[in-house]
Amino acid sequence: AQSVTQLDSHVSVSEGTPVLLRCNYSSSYSPSLFWYVQHPNKGLQLLLKYTSAATLVKGINGFEAEFKKSETSFHLTKPSAHMSDAAEYFCVVSVRIYNQGGKLIFGQGTELSVKP
Amino acid sequence: DGGITQSPKYLFRKEGQNVTLSCEQNLNHDAMYWYRQDPGQGLRLIYYSQIVNDFQKGDIAEGYSVSREKKESFPLTVTSAQKNPTAFYLCASSLTELYSNQPQHFGDGTRLSIL
């Protein structure tokens, strides 16, 4: 069965320090993986996606993620946190179900706090 | 600007009442989705539609109903049978549901509360 696990429910960093949000996935097939960000009372915005091309994926706002098949991980990183990065982040795996197209499976979310 | 518009932003439901949440998209996407978001539980799929006049149940469809009469519109009705409707509801769309690498685009949500 396909699943996604975000290893931290809450991460707190200081402004200007690196960000690491961890995600492990389980998939029977070569998955498509996404990171989304959600600011309070807003919808989800796509940060980046992996679809079996380069294993290091660059996204918006300076974020990037590395797909590691051997570790079944897709961790999200940013070299230097900004106050505006404070939000909830979702790791998402897309699976293909026969005759039903693609389905998204969401992680539980990681809340990122950024201290001045 | 293309996007997804959800209305209203806040909605209150009385006991025994049905309420309808609106979702409109001008992205010319074939597929549309409804999710429910509860604190600490991520997003759960309620219903989805691959094409006009067709829709399928998601993981938590009980107490909800949908229609897809137009490509741009996918309204969700929360019926009185849904005993715990308080949540944040998100509508999304994607170009097609045929491939697993299609990202979904989200509206800004409707927060539903019980009076």
mmCIF file of C-alpha atoms in Angstrom:
data_model
loop_
_atom_site.group_PDB
_atom_site.id
_atom_site.type_symbol
_atom_site.label_atom_id
_atom_site.label_comp_id
_atom_site.label_asym_id
_atom_site.label_seq_id
_atom_site.Cartn_x
_atom_site.Cartn_y
_atom_site.Cartn_z
ATOM 1 C CA ALA A 1 0.000 0.000 0.000
ATOM 2 C CA GLN A 2 1.112 3.525 -0.715
ATOM 3 C CA SER A 3 1.658 5.924 2.178
ATOM 4 C CA VAL A 4 3.598 9.001 3.185
ATOM 5 C CA THR A 5 5.012 9.855 6.604
ATOM 6 C CA GLN A 6 6.207 13.256 7.682
ATOM 7 C CA LEU A 7 8.597 12.583 10.506
ATOM 8 C CA ASP A 8 8.116 15.857 12.412
ATOM 9 C CA SER A 9 4.785 17.465 13.244
ATOM 10 C CA HIS A 10 6.506 20.721 14.187
ATOM 11 C CA VAL A 11 9.885 22.237 13.310
ATOM 12 C CA SER A 12 11.215 25.486 14.714
ATOM 13 C CA VAL A 13 14.207 27.356 13.251
ATOM 14 C CA SER A 14 15.743 30.788 13.575
ATOM 15 C CA GLU A 15 15.626 33.213 10.682
ATOM 16 C CA GLY A 16 18.651 32.759 8.430
ATOM 17 C CA THR A 17 19.323 29.147 9.477
ATOM 18 C CA PRO A 18 18.719 26.051 7.305
ATOM 19 C CA VAL A 19 15.371 24.297 7.090
ATOM 20 C CA LEU A 20 14.952 20.511 6.891
ATOM 21 C CA LEU A 21 11.479 18.949 6.691
ATOM 22 C CA ARG A 22 11.566 15.162 6.508
ATOM 23 C CA CYS A 23 9.322 12.896 4.461
ATOM 24 C CA ASN A 24 9.387 9.152 3.871
ATOM 25 C CA TYR A 25 7.110 7.403 1.430
ATOM 26 C CA SER A 26 6.002 3.911 0.630
ATOM 27 C CA SER A 27 5.040 3.048 -2.917
ATOM 28 C CA SER A 28 4.902 -0.106 -4.981
ATOM 29 C CA TYR A 29 5.711 1.804 -8.141
ATOM 30 C CA SER A 30 7.966 4.670 -9.127
ATOM 31 C CA PRO A 31 6.049 7.489 -7.466
ATOM 32 C CA SER A 32 5.402 11.103 -8.262
ATOM 33 C CA LEU A 33 6.098 13.212 -5.185
ATOM 34 C CA PHE A 34 5.132 16.757 -4.298
ATOM 35 C CA TRP A 35 5.647 19.294 -1.553
ATOM 36 C CA TYR A 36 2.896 21.810 -0.902
ATOM 37 C CA VAL A 37 2.809 24.780 1.481
ATOM 38 C CA GLN A 38 -0.270 26.109 3.268
ATOM 39 C CA HIS A 39 -0.454 29.469 5.000
ATOM 40 C CA PRO A 40 -3.180 29.986 7.637
ATOM 41 C CA ASN A 41 -6.713 29.888 6.245
ATOM 42 C CA LYS A 42 -5.419 29.467 2.713
ATOM 43 C CA GLY A 43 -5.338 26.706 0.153
ATOM 44 C CA LEU A 44 -2.287 24.628 -0.707
ATOM 45 C CA GLN A 45 0.378 25.993 -3.030
ATOM 46 C CA LEU A 46 2.707 23.710 -4.985
ATOM 47 C CA LEU A 47 6.358 24.151 -3.985
ATOM 48 C CA LEU A 48 7.929 21.482 -6.182
ATOM 49 C CA LYS A 49 7.368 18.083 -7.752
ATOM 50 C CA TYR A 50 9.425 14.998 -8.585
ATOM 51 C CA THR A 51 8.376 12.904 -11.555
ATOM 52 C CA SER A 52 11.340 10.547 -12.212
ATOM 53 C CA ALA A 53 13.629 13.060 -13.884
ATOM 54 C CA ALA A 54 16.476 14.651 -11.871
ATOM 55 C CA THR A 55 16.610 13.436 -8.267
ATOM 56 C CA LEU A 56 17.345 16.941 -6.952
ATOM 57 C CA VAL A 57 14.301 19.100 -7.561
ATOM 58 C CA LYS A 58 14.313 22.868 -7.244
ATOM 59 C CA GLY A 59 11.124 24.661 -6.330
ATOM 60 C CA ILE A 60 9.846 28.118 -5.618
ATOM 61 C CA ASN A 61 11.051 30.441 -2.849
ATOM 62 C CA GLY A 62 14.480 28.779 -2.623
ATOM 63 C CA PHE A 63 13.213 25.346 -1.565
ATOM 64 C CA GLU A 64 14.539 22.117 -2.973
ATOM 65 C CA ALA A 65 14.060 18.409 -2.321
ATOM 66 C CA GLU A 66 16.090 15.317 -3.036
ATOM 67 C CA PHE A 67 14.532 12.025 -4.050
ATOM 68 C CA LYS A 68 16.439 9.085 -2.531
ATOM 69 C CA LYS A 69 15.006 5.809 -3.701
ATOM 70 C CA SER A 70 17.256 3.673 -1.487
ATOM 71 C CA GLU A 71 16.013 5.524 1.597
ATOM 72 C CA THR A 72 12.452 6.070 0.279
ATOM 73 C CA SER A 73 12.802 9.695 1.308
ATOM 74 C CA PHE A 74 11.948 13.070 -0.189
ATOM 75 C CA HIS A 75 13.161 15.640 2.328
ATOM 76 C CA LEU A 76 12.559 19.356 1.785
ATOM 77 C CA THR A 77 15.372 21.827 2.442
ATOM 78 C CA LYS A 78 16.118 25.515 2.256
ATOM 79 C CA PRO A 79 19.528 27.029 3.019
ATOM 80 C CA SER A 80 18.257 30.079 4.885
ATOM 81 C CA ALA A 81 14.840 30.467 6.497
ATOM 82 C CA HIS A 82 12.807 33.624 6.123
ATOM 83 C CA MET A 83 10.001 34.776 8.393
ATOM 84 C CA SER A 84 7.554 34.387 5.500
ATOM 85 C CA ASP A 85 8.359 30.642 5.351
ATOM 86 C CA ALA A 86 6.362 30.041 8.541
ATOM 87 C CA ALA A 87 3.494 27.800 7.390
ATOM 88 C CA GLU A 88 2.340 24.181 7.217
ATOM 89 C CA TYR A 89 4.090 21.922 4.721
ATOM 90 C CA PHE A 90 2.647 18.770 3.199
ATOM 91 C CA CYS A 91 4.528 15.955 1.535
ATOM 92 C CA VAL A 92 2.308 14.224 -1.011
ATOM 93 C CA VAL A 93 2.690 11.047 -3.037
ATOM 94 C CA SER A 94 0.682 10.430 -6.167
ATOM 95 C CA VAL A 95 -0.267 6.885 -6.992
ATOM 96 C CA ARG A 96 -1.817 5.416 -10.069
ATOM 97 C CA ILE A 97 -4.867 3.271 -9.455
ATOM 98 C CA TYR A 98 -6.003 1.058 -12.305
ATOM 99 C CA ASN A 99 -8.910 2.590 -14.190
ATOM 100 C CA GLN A 100 -9.127 5.471 -11.723
ATOM 101 C CA GLY A 101 -6.240 7.706 -12.693
ATOM 102 C CA GLY A 102 -3.909 9.383 -10.271
ATOM 103 C CA LYS A 103 -4.688 9.872 -6.577
ATOM 104 C CA LEU A 104 -2.901 12.040 -4.039
ATOM 105 C CA ILE A 105 -2.011 10.732 -0.582
ATOM 106 C CA PHE A 106 -1.159 13.488 1.884
ATOM 107 C CA GLY A 107 1.190 13.383 4.834
ATOM 108 C CA GLN A 108 -0.021 14.708 8.163
ATOM 109 C CA GLY A 109 1.792 18.006 7.686
ATOM 110 C CA THR A 110 4.762 19.713 9.360
ATOM 111 C CA GLU A 111 4.279 23.102 10.913
ATOM 112 C CA LEU A 112 7.324 25.299 10.417
ATOM 113 C CA SER A 113 7.925 28.154 12.859
ATOM 114 C CA VAL A 114 10.586 30.774 12.169
ATOM 115 C CA LYS A 115 11.964 32.778 15.084
ATOM 116 C CA PRO A 116 13.437 36.255 14.554
ATOM 117 C CA ASP B 1 -5.675 35.315 -13.777
ATOM 118 C CA GLY B 2 -6.679 31.669 -13.800
ATOM 119 C CA GLY B 3 -7.545 29.973 -10.579
ATOM 120 C CA ILE B 4 -10.068 28.314 -8.301
ATOM 121 C CA THR B 5 -12.665 30.318 -6.419
ATOM 122 C CA GLN B 6 -14.390 28.900 -3.368
ATOM 123 C CA SER B 7 -17.319 30.578 -1.662
ATOM 124 C CA PRO B 8 -18.277 31.442 0.915
ATOM 125 C CA LYS B 9 -15.090 31.736 2.967
ATOM 126 C CA TYR B 10 -17.003 31.040 6.200
ATOM 127 C CA LEU B 11 -20.257 29.120 6.554
ATOM 128 C CA PHE B 12 -22.414 28.166 9.503
ATOM 129 C CA ARG B 13 -24.814 25.240 9.554
ATOM 130 C CA LYS B 14 -27.780 24.657 11.796
ATOM 131 C CA GLU B 15 -28.779 21.192 12.971
ATOM 132 C CA GLY B 16 -30.683 19.288 10.280
ATOM 133 C CA GLN B 17 -29.724 21.720 7.540
ATOM 134 C CA ASN B 18 -28.058 21.016 4.213
ATOM 135 C CA VAL B 19 -25.480 23.534 3.029
ATOM 136 C CA THR B 20 -23.752 23.878 -0.332
ATOM 137 C CA LEU B 21 -20.157 24.982 -0.866
ATOM 138 C CA SER B 22 -19.300 26.506 -4.212
ATOM 139 C CA CYS B 23 -16.195 25.780 -6.276
ATOM 140 C CA GLU B 24 -15.504 27.372 -9.661
ATOM 141 C CA GLN B 25 -12.373 27.076 -11.804
ATOM 142 C CA ASN B 26 -11.300 28.888 -14.968
ATOM 143 C CA LEU B 27 -8.212 26.775 -15.613
ATOM 144 C CA ASN B 28 -9.974 24.580 -18.173
ATOM 145 C CA HIS B 29 -9.117 21.537 -16.052
ATOM 146 C CA ASP B 30 -10.984 18.285 -16.553
ATOM 147 C CA ALA B 31 -10.579 16.898 -13.025
ATOM 148 C CA MET B 32 -11.901 18.429 -9.809
ATOM 149 C CA TYR B 33 -11.707 17.305 -6.185
ATOM 150 C CA TRP B 34 -13.110 18.036 -2.735
ATOM 151 C CA TYR B 35 -11.034 17.521 0.399
ATOM 152 C CA ARG B 36 -11.753 17.866 4.058
ATOM 153 C CA GLN B 37 -9.016 19.121 6.382
ATOM 154 C CA ASP B 38 -9.093 18.580 10.125
ATOM 155 C CA PRO B 39 -6.318 19.677 12.497
ATOM 156 C CA GLY B 40 -3.425 17.213 12.547
ATOM 157 C CA GLN B 41 -5.022 14.897 9.971
ATOM 158 C CA GLY B 42 -3.834 16.227 6.643
ATOM 159 C CA LEU B 43 -6.327 16.201 3.770
ATOM 160 C CA ARG B 44 -8.880 13.506 3.118
ATOM 161 C CA LEU B 45 -10.630 13.046 -0.230
ATOM 162 C CA ILE B 46 -14.425 13.371 -0.206
ATOM 163 C CA TYR B 47 -15.383 13.213 -3.896
ATOM 164 C CA TYR B 48 -13.692 13.676 -7.222
ATOM 165 C CA SER B 49 -14.760 14.134 -10.827
ATOM 166 C CA GLN B 50 -12.744 13.226 -13.891
ATOM 167 C CA ILE B 51 -15.145 14.755 -16.396
ATOM 168 C CA VAL B 52 -18.485 16.537 -16.673
ATOM 169 C CA ASN B 53 -21.486 14.501 -15.505
ATOM 170 C CA ASP B 54 -19.266 11.954 -13.783
ATOM 171 C CA PHE B 55 -17.971 11.738 -10.222
ATOM 172 C CA GLN B 56 -16.727 9.105 -7.777
ATOM 173 C CA LYS B 57 -16.653 8.737 -4.027
ATOM 174 C CA GLY B 58 -13.417 9.334 -2.214
ATOM 175 C CA ASP B 59 -12.385 8.024 1.172
ATOM 176 C CA ILE B 60 -14.985 9.846 3.299
ATOM 177 C CA ALA B 61 -18.033 10.429 1.053
ATOM 178 C CA GLU B 62 -20.733 9.566 3.606
ATOM 179 C CA GLY B 63 -22.923 12.579 4.392
ATOM 180 C CA TYR B 64 -21.795 14.519 1.324
ATOM 181 C CA SER B 65 -23.061 14.884 -2.246
ATOM 182 C CA VAL B 66 -21.739 16.565 -5.381
ATOM 183 C CA SER B 67 -22.719 17.397 -8.951
ATOM 184 C CA ARG B 68 -20.688 18.196 -12.059
ATOM 185 C CA GLU B 69 -23.046 19.728 -14.615
ATOM 186 C CA LYS B 70 -20.441 22.120 -15.997
ATOM 187 C CA LYS B 71 -16.707 21.755 -16.470
ATOM 188 C CA GLU B 72 -16.029 24.886 -14.412
ATOM 189 C CA SER B 73 -18.180 24.046 -11.412
ATOM 190 C CA PHE B 74 -18.125 21.305 -8.761
ATOM 191 C CA PRO B 75 -20.387 22.203 -5.806
ATOM 192 C CA LEU B 76 -20.323 20.162 -2.601
ATOM 193 C CA THR B 77 -23.411 19.703 -0.427
ATOM 194 C CA VAL B 78 -22.910 18.840 3.216
ATOM 195 C CA THR B 79 -26.096 17.050 4.215
ATOM 196 C CA SER B 80 -27.689 16.677 7.627
ATOM 197 C CA ALA B 81 -26.440 13.077 7.589
ATOM 198 C CA GLN B 82 -22.893 14.344 8.106
ATOM 199 C CA LYS B 83 -22.756 14.388 11.912
ATOM 200 C CA ASN B 84 -19.395 16.093 12.282
ATOM 201 C CA PRO B 85 -19.209 18.658 9.505
ATOM 202 C CA THR B 86 -17.017 21.230 11.253
ATOM 203 C CA ALA B 87 -13.844 21.388 9.143
ATOM 204 C CA PHE B 88 -11.944 23.313 6.508
ATOM 205 C CA TYR B 89 -13.048 22.268 3.009
ATOM 206 C CA LEU B 90 -10.705 22.574 0.059
ATOM 207 C CA CYS B 91 -11.545 22.301 -3.616
ATOM 208 C CA ALA B 92 -8.843 21.434 -6.141
ATOM 209 C CA SER B 93 -8.468 20.792 -9.845
ATOM 210 C CA SER B 94 -5.934 19.219 -12.168
ATOM 211 C CA LEU B 95 -5.530 19.185 -15.924
ATOM 212 C CA THR B 96 -6.436 15.539 -16.050
ATOM 213 C CA GLU B 97 -6.645 12.689 -13.621
ATOM 214 C CA LEU B 98 -5.299 10.207 -16.106
ATOM 215 C CA TYR B 99 -1.665 10.537 -15.030
ATOM 216 C CA SER B 100 -0.179 10.470 -11.577
ATOM 217 C CA ASN B 101 2.300 13.305 -12.213
ATOM 218 C CA GLN B 102 -0.299 16.043 -12.479
ATOM 219 C CA PRO B 103 -0.166 18.548 -9.613
ATOM 220 C CA GLN B 104 -3.412 19.826 -8.186
ATOM 221 C CA HIS B 105 -4.314 23.492 -7.849
ATOM 222 C CA PHE B 106 -6.235 24.515 -4.742
ATOM 223 C CA GLY B 107 -8.773 27.146 -3.826
ATOM 224 C CA ASP B 108 -8.545 29.119 -0.575
ATOM 225 C CA GLY B 109 -11.068 26.973 1.240
ATOM 226 C CA THR B 110 -14.380 27.273 3.078
ATOM 227 C CA ARG B 111 -14.493 26.963 6.847
ATOM 228 C CA LEU B 112 -17.722 25.307 7.962
ATOM 229 C CA SER B 113 -18.920 25.471 11.549
ATOM 230 C CA ILE B 114 -21.964 24.233 13.427
ATOM 231 C CA LEU B 115 -24.270 26.756 15.109
#
